[in-house]
mmCIF file of C-alpha atoms in Angstrom:
data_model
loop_
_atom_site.group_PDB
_atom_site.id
_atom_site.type_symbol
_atom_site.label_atom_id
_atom_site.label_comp_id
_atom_site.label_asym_id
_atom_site.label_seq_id
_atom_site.Cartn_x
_atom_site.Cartn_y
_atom_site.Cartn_z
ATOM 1 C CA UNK A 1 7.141 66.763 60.826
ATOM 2 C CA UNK A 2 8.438 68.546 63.533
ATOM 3 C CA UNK A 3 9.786 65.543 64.993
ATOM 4 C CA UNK A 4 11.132 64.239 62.123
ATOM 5 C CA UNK A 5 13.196 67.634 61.818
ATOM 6 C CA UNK A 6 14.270 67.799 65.156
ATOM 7 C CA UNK A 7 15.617 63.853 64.825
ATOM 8 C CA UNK A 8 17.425 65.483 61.410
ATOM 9 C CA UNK A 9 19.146 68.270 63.689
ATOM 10 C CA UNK A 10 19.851 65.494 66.145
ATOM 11 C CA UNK A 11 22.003 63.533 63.256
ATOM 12 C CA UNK A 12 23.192 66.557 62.257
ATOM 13 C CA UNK A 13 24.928 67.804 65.002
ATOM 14 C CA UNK A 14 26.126 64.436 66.353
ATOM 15 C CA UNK A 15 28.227 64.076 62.528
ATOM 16 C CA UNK A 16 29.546 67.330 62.528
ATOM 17 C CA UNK A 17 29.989 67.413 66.427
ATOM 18 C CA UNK A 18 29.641 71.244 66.740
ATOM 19 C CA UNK A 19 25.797 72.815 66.992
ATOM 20 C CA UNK A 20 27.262 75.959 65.391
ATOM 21 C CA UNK A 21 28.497 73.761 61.749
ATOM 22 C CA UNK A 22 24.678 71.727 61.988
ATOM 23 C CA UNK A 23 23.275 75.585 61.840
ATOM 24 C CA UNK A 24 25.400 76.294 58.820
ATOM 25 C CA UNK A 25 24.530 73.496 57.089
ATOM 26 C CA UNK A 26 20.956 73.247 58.139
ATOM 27 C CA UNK A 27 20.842 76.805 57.049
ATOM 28 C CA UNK A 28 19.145 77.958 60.605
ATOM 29 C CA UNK A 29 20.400 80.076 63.112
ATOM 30 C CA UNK A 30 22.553 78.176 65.824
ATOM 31 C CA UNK A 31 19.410 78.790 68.330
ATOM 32 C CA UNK A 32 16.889 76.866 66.469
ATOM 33 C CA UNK A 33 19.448 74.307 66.188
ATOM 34 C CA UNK A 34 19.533 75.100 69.832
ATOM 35 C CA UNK A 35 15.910 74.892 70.957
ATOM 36 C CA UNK A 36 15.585 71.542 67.880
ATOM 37 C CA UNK A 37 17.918 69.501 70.330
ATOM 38 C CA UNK A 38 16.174 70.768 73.605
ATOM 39 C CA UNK A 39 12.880 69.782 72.535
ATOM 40 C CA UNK A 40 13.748 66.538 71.432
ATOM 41 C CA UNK A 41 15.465 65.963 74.351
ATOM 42 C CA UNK A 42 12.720 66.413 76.665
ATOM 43 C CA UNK A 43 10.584 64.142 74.593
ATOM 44 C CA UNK A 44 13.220 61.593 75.429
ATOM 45 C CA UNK A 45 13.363 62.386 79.140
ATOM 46 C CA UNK A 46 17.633 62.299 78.586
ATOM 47 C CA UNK A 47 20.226 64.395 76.986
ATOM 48 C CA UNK A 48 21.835 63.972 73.483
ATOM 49 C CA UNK A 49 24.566 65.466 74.222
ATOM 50 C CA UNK A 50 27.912 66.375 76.823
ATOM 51 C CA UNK A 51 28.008 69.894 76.034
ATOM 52 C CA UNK A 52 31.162 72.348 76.921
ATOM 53 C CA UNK A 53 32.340 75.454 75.460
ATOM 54 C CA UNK A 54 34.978 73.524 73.357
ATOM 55 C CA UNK A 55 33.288 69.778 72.640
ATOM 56 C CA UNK A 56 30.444 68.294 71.880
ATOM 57 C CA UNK A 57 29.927 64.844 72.147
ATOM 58 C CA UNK A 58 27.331 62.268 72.078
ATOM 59 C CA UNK A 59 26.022 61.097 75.696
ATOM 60 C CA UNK A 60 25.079 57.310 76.193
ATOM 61 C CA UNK A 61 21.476 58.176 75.230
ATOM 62 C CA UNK A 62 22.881 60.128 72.101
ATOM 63 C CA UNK A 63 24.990 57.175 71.004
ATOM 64 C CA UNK A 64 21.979 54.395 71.607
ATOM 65 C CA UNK A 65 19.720 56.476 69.155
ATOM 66 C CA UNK A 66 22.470 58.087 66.688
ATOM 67 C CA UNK A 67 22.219 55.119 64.063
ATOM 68 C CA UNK A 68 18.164 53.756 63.691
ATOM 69 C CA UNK A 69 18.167 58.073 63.694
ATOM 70 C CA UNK A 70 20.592 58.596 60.960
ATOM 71 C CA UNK A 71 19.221 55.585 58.963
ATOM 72 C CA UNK A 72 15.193 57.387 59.537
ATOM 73 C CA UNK A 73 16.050 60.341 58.363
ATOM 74 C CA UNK A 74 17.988 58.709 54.973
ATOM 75 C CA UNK A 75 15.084 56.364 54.162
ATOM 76 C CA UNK A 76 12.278 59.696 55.480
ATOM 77 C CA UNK A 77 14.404 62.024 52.463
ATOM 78 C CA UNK A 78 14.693 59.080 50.359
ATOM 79 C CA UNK A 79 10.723 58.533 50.357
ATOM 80 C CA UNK A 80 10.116 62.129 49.587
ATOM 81 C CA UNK A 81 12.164 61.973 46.576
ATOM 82 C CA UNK A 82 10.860 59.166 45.227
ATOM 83 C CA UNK A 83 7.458 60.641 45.363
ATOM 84 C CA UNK A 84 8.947 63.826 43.843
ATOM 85 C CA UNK A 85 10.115 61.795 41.061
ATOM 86 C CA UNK A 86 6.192 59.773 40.683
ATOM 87 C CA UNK A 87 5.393 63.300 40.076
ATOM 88 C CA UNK A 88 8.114 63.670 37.213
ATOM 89 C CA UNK A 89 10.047 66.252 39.820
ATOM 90 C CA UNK A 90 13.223 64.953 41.787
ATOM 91 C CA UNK A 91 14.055 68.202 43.731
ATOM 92 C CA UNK A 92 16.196 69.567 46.735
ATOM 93 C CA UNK A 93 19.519 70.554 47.283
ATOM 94 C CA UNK A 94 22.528 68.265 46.093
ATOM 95 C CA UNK A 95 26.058 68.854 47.734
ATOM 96 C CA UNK A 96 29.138 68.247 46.463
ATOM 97 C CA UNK A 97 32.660 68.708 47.213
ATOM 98 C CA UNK A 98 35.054 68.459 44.163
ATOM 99 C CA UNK A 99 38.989 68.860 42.772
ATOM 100 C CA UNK A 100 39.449 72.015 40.806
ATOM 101 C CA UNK A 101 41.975 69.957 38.423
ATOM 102 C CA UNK A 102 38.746 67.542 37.815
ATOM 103 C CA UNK A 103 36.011 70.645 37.883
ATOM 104 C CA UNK A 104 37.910 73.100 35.276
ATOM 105 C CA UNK A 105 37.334 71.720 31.646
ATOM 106 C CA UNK A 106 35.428 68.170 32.390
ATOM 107 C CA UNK A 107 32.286 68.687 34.973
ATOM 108 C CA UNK A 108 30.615 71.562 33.821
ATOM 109 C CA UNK A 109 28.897 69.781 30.883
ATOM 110 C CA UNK A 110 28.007 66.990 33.386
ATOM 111 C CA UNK A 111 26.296 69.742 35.330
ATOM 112 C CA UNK A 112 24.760 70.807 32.553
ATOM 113 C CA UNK A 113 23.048 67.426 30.966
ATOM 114 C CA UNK A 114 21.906 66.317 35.060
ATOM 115 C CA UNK A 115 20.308 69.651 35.368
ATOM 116 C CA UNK A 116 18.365 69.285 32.068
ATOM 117 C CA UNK A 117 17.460 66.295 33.078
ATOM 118 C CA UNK A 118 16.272 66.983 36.752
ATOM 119 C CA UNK A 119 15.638 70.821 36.724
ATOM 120 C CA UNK A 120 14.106 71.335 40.345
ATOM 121 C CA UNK A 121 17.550 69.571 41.735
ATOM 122 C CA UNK A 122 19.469 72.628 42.768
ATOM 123 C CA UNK A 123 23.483 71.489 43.076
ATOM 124 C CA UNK A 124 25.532 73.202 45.851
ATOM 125 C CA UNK A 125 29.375 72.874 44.153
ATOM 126 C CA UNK A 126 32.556 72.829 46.686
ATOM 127 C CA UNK A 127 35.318 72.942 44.572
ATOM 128 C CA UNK A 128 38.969 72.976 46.324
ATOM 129 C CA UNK A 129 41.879 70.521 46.639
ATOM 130 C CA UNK A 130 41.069 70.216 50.402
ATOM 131 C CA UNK A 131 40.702 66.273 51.446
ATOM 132 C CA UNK A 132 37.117 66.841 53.491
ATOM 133 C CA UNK A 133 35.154 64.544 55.528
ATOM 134 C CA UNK A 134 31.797 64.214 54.007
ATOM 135 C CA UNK A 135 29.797 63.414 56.831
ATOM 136 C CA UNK A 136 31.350 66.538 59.156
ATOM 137 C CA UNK A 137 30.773 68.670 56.070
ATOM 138 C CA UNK A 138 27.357 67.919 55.201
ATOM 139 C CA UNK A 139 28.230 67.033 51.775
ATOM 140 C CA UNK A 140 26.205 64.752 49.749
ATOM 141 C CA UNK A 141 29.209 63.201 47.806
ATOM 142 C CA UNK A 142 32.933 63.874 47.384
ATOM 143 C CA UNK A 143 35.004 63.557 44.112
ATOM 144 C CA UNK A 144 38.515 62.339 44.986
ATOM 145 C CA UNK A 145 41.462 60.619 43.831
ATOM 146 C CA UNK A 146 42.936 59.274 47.566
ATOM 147 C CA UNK A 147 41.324 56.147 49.351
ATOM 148 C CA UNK A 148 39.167 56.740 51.809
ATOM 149 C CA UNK A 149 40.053 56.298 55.572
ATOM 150 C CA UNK A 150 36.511 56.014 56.918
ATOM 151 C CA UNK A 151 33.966 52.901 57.426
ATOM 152 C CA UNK A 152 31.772 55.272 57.205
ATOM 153 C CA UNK A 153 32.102 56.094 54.060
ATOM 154 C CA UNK A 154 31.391 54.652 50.480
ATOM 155 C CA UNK A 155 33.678 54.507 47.150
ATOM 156 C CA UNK A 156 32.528 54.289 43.861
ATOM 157 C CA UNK A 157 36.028 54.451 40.684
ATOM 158 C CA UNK A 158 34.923 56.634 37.766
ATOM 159 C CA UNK A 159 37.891 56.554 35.868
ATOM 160 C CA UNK A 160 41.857 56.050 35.930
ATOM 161 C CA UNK A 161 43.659 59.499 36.363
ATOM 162 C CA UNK A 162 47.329 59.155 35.006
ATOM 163 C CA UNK A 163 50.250 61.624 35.433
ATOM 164 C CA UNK A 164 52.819 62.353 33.231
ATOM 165 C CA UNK A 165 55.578 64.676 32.997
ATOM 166 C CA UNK A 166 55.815 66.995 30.347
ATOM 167 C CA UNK A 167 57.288 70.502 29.044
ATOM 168 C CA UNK A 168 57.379 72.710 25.943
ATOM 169 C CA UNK A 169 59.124 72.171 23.086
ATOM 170 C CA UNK A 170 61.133 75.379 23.561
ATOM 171 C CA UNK A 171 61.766 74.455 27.037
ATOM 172 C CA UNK A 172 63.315 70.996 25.968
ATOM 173 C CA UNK A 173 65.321 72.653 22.975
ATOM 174 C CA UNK A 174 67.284 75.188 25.070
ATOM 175 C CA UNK A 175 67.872 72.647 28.177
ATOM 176 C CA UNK A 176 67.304 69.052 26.759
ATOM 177 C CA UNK A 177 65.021 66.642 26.913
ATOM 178 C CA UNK A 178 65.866 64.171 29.548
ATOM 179 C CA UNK A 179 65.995 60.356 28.910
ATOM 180 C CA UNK A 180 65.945 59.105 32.594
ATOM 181 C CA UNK A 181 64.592 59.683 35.539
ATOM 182 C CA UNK A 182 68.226 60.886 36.909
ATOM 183 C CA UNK A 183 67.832 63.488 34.030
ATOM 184 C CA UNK A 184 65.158 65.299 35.553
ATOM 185 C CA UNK A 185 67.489 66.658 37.905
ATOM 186 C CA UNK A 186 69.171 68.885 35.584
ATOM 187 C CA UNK A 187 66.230 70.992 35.041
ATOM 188 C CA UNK A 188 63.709 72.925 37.022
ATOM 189 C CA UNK A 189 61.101 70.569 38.154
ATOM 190 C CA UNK A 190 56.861 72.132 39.113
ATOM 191 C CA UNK A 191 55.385 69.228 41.165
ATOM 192 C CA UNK A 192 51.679 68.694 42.841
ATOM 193 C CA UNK A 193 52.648 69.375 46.906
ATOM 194 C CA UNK A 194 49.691 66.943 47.982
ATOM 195 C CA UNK A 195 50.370 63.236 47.024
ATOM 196 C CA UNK A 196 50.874 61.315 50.068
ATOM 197 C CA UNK A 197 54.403 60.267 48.662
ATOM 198 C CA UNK A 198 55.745 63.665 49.353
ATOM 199 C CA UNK A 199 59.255 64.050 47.474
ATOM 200 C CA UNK A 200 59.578 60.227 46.614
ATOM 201 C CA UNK A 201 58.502 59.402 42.542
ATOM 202 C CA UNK A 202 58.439 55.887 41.753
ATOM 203 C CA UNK A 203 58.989 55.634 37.825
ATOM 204 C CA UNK A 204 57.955 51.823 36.390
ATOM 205 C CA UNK A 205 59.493 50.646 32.764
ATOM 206 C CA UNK A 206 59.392 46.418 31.605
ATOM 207 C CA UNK A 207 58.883 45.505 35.392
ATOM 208 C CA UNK A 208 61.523 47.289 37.114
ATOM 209 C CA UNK A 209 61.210 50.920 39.223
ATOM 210 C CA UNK A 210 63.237 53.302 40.025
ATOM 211 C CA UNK A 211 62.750 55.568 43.144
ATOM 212 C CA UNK A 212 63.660 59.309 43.342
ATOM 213 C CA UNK A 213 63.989 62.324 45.939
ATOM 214 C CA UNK A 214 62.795 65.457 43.612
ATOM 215 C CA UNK A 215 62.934 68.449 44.497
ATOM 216 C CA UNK A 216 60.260 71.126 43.238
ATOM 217 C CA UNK A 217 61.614 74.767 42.141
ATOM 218 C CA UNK A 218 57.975 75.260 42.144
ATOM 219 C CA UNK A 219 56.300 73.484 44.654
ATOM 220 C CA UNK A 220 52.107 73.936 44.565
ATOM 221 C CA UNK A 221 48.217 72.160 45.321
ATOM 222 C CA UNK A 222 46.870 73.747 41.753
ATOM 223 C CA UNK A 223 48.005 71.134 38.478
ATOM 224 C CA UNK A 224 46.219 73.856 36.160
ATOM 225 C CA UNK A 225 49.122 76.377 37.840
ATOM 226 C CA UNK A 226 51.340 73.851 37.025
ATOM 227 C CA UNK A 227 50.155 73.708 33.413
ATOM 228 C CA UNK A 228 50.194 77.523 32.932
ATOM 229 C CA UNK A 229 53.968 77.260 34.301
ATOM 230 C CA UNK A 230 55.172 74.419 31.582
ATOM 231 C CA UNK A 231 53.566 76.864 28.851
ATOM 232 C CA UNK A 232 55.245 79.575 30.371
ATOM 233 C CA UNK A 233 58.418 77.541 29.110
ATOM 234 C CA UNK A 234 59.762 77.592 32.827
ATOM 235 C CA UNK A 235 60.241 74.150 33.427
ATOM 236 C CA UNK A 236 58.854 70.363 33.410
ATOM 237 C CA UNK A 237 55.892 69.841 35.169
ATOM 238 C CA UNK A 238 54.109 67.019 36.350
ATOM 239 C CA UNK A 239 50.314 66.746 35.878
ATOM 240 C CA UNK A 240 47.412 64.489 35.169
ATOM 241 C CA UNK A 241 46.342 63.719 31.668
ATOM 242 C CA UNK A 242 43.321 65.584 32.192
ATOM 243 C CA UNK A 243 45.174 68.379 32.778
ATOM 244 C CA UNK A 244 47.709 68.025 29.957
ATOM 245 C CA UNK A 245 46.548 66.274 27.545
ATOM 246 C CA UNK A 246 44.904 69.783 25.205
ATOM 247 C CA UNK A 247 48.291 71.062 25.533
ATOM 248 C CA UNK A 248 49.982 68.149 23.919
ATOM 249 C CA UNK A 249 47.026 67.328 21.366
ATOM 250 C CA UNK A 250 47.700 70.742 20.168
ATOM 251 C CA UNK A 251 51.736 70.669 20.421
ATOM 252 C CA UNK A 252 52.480 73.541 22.603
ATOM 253 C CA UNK A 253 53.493 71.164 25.141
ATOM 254 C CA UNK A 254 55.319 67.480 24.528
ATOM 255 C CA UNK A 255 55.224 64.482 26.979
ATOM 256 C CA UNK A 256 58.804 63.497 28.225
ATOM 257 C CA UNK A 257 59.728 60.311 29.594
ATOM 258 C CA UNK A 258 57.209 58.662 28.081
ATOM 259 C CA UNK A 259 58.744 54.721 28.251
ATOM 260 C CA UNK A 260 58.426 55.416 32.027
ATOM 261 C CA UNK A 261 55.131 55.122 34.152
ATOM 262 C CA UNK A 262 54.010 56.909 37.746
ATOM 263 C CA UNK A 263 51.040 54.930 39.266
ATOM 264 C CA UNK A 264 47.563 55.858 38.349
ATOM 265 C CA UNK A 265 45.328 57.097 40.533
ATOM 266 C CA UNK A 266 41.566 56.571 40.203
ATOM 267 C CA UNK A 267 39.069 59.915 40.563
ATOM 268 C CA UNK A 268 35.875 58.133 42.728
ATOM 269 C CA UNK A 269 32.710 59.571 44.306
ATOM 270 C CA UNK A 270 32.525 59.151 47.471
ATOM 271 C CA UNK A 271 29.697 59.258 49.675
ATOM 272 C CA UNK A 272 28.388 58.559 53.289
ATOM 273 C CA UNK A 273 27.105 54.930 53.743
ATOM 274 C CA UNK A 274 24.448 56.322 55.373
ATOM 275 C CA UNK A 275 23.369 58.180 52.093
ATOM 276 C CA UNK A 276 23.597 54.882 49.943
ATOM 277 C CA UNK A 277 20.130 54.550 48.716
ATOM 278 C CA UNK A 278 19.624 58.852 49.040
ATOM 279 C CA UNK A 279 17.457 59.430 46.005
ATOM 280 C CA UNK A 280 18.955 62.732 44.382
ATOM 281 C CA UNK A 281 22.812 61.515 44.923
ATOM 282 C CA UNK A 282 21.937 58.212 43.175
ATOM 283 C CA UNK A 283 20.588 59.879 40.131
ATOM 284 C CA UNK A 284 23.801 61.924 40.062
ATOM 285 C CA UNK A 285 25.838 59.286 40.475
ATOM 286 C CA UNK A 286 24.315 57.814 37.526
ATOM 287 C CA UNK A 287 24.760 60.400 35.677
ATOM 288 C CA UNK A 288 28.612 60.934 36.209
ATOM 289 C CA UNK A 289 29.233 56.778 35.912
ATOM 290 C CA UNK A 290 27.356 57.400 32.158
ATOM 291 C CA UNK A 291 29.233 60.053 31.714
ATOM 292 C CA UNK A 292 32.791 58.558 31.547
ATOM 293 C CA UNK A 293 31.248 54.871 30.916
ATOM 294 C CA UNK A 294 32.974 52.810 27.908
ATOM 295 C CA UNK A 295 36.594 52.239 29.127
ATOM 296 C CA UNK A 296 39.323 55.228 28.652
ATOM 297 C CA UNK A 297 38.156 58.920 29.480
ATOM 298 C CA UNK A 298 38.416 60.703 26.061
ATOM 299 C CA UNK A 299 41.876 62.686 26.864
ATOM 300 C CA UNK A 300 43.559 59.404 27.633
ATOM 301 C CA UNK A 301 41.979 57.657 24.718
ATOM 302 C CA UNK A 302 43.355 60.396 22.301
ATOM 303 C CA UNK A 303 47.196 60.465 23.554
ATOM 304 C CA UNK A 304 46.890 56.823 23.706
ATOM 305 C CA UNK A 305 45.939 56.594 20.291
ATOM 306 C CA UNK A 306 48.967 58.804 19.117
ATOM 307 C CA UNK A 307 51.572 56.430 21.225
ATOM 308 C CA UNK A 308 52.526 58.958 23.265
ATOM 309 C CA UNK A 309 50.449 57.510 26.509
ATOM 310 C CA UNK A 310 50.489 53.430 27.588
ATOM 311 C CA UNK A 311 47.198 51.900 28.190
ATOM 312 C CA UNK A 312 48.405 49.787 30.840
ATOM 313 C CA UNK A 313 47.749 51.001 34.182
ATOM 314 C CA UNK A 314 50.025 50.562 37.712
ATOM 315 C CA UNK A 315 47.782 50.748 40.616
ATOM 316 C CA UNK A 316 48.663 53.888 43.094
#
């Protein structure tokens, strides 16, 4: 066992490339990550690692070993669970990075139903608009809405997140509602700051687009702060459905725009490829892919059904 958990540290360190990060994650004091990677080390007869104050980086020995090492200690966890569950108790920690937009109002009752379901699995929530690396971070599974940019990683679509732009109907009675996308420079525009398009919005209608340079007079990484500023009256916002779509059930705020499309996004789990068959994330994975199985998410279904939202979708 000892082995086994050195090997673990091993993998560890060599992902997140810093002994101090393996300690945090392992949840161990940086020396017995320390004295982990010594020992196994001079079972081997060779170093793991080129160590300096700044780097650390895999030596030959380190890189020869780093995969049949990662891949033992996925298939070692992966056993242990599986006998857990023989017993009727999956258990451990489960990891997970998430989007606050996604979290606030949609994932708690996930949460809630997985850990009825699998009590003794305790879940570790991450929840910030950060784009992490899951591997570096120790996380067991990401929930994003940008491609990833890693082999080493694995994407799994949920479901379709659409944005629209919208405002309240007080807002749009004292300074109009605009008709075009050229209109939405007469008024004071709240835009997400992190899609990779920056200030360029691409607006789709009957096959043709039109391409604009907006500029934000509130410029921010939270869409529920965006929300809260549209039913402040202070302006037209642009958020996901998910987001938006109470507010305009309920008619405090109204959709504008709405023969125009933006591209959709899609919210995904993603995961290291290393973790594919990891017991505990595939049950959760399950679980979420239940969750919003049968076509539409239930927000889009309801604006779609008032004829406020297209079904069609334009690929981001």
């Amino acid at each position: 066992m000892d082995r086994l958990q050195n090997i673990e540290t091993f993998v560890r360190v060599a992902q997140t490339q810093s002994f101090a990060e393996a300690a945090r994650q392992l949840r161990v004091a940086r020396s017995v990550v320390t004295t982990r990677i010594q020992q196994l080390e001079d079972y081997l007869g060779a170093p793991l690692f080129h160590r300096s104050t700044r780097v650390v980086r895999l030596s030959e020995t380190g890189q020869a070993f780093l995969a049949d090492c990662t891949e033992l200690v996925g298939r070692a966890n992966d056993i242990v669970d599986q006998m857990r569950d023989v017993k009727g108790a999956p258990a451990g920690n489960l990891r997970l990075h998430a989007l606050p937009g996604f979290v606030l109002g949609h994932l708690a009752q996930v949460l809630r139903d997985f850990q009825e379901r699998y009590p003794e699995i305790t879940l570790d929530v991450s929840v910030s608009d950060a784009m992490i690396d899951p591997v570096k971070e120790g996380m067991d599974c990401v929930l994003q809405i940008f491609p990833t940019t890693s082999e080493e990683l694995v994407s799994r679509r949920l479901f379709p997140v659409r944005r629209v732009f919208c405002a309240t109907p007080s807002y749009l009675k004292k300074h109009g509602i605009p008709r075009h996308p050229n209109d939405l420079f007469g008024h004071r525009l709240g835009l997400y700051s992190k899609y990779p398009s920056r200030d360029k919005w691409t607006f789709y209608r009957d096959g043709d687009k039109t391409t604009l340079e907006l500029k934000a007079a509130m410029l921010t990484n939270s869409v529920h702060l965006l929300n809260e500023y549209a039913l402040e009256n202070a302006g037209i916002v642009c958020v996901p459905t998910l987001v938006a779509a109470n507010g305009v059930l309920d008619g405090r705020l109204k959709l504008v725009l709405c023969d125009y499309q933006l591209s959709t996004f899609w919210l995904s789990v993603v995961y290291p490829r290393t973790l594919r068959g990891a017991y505990k994330l595939r049950l959760f994975i399950e679980a979420l892919s239940s969750s919003f199985a049968g076509g539409e998410p239930p927000w889009d279904q309801a604006l779609i059904e008032q004829g406020v939202l297209s079904k069609t979708l334009i690929e981001a």
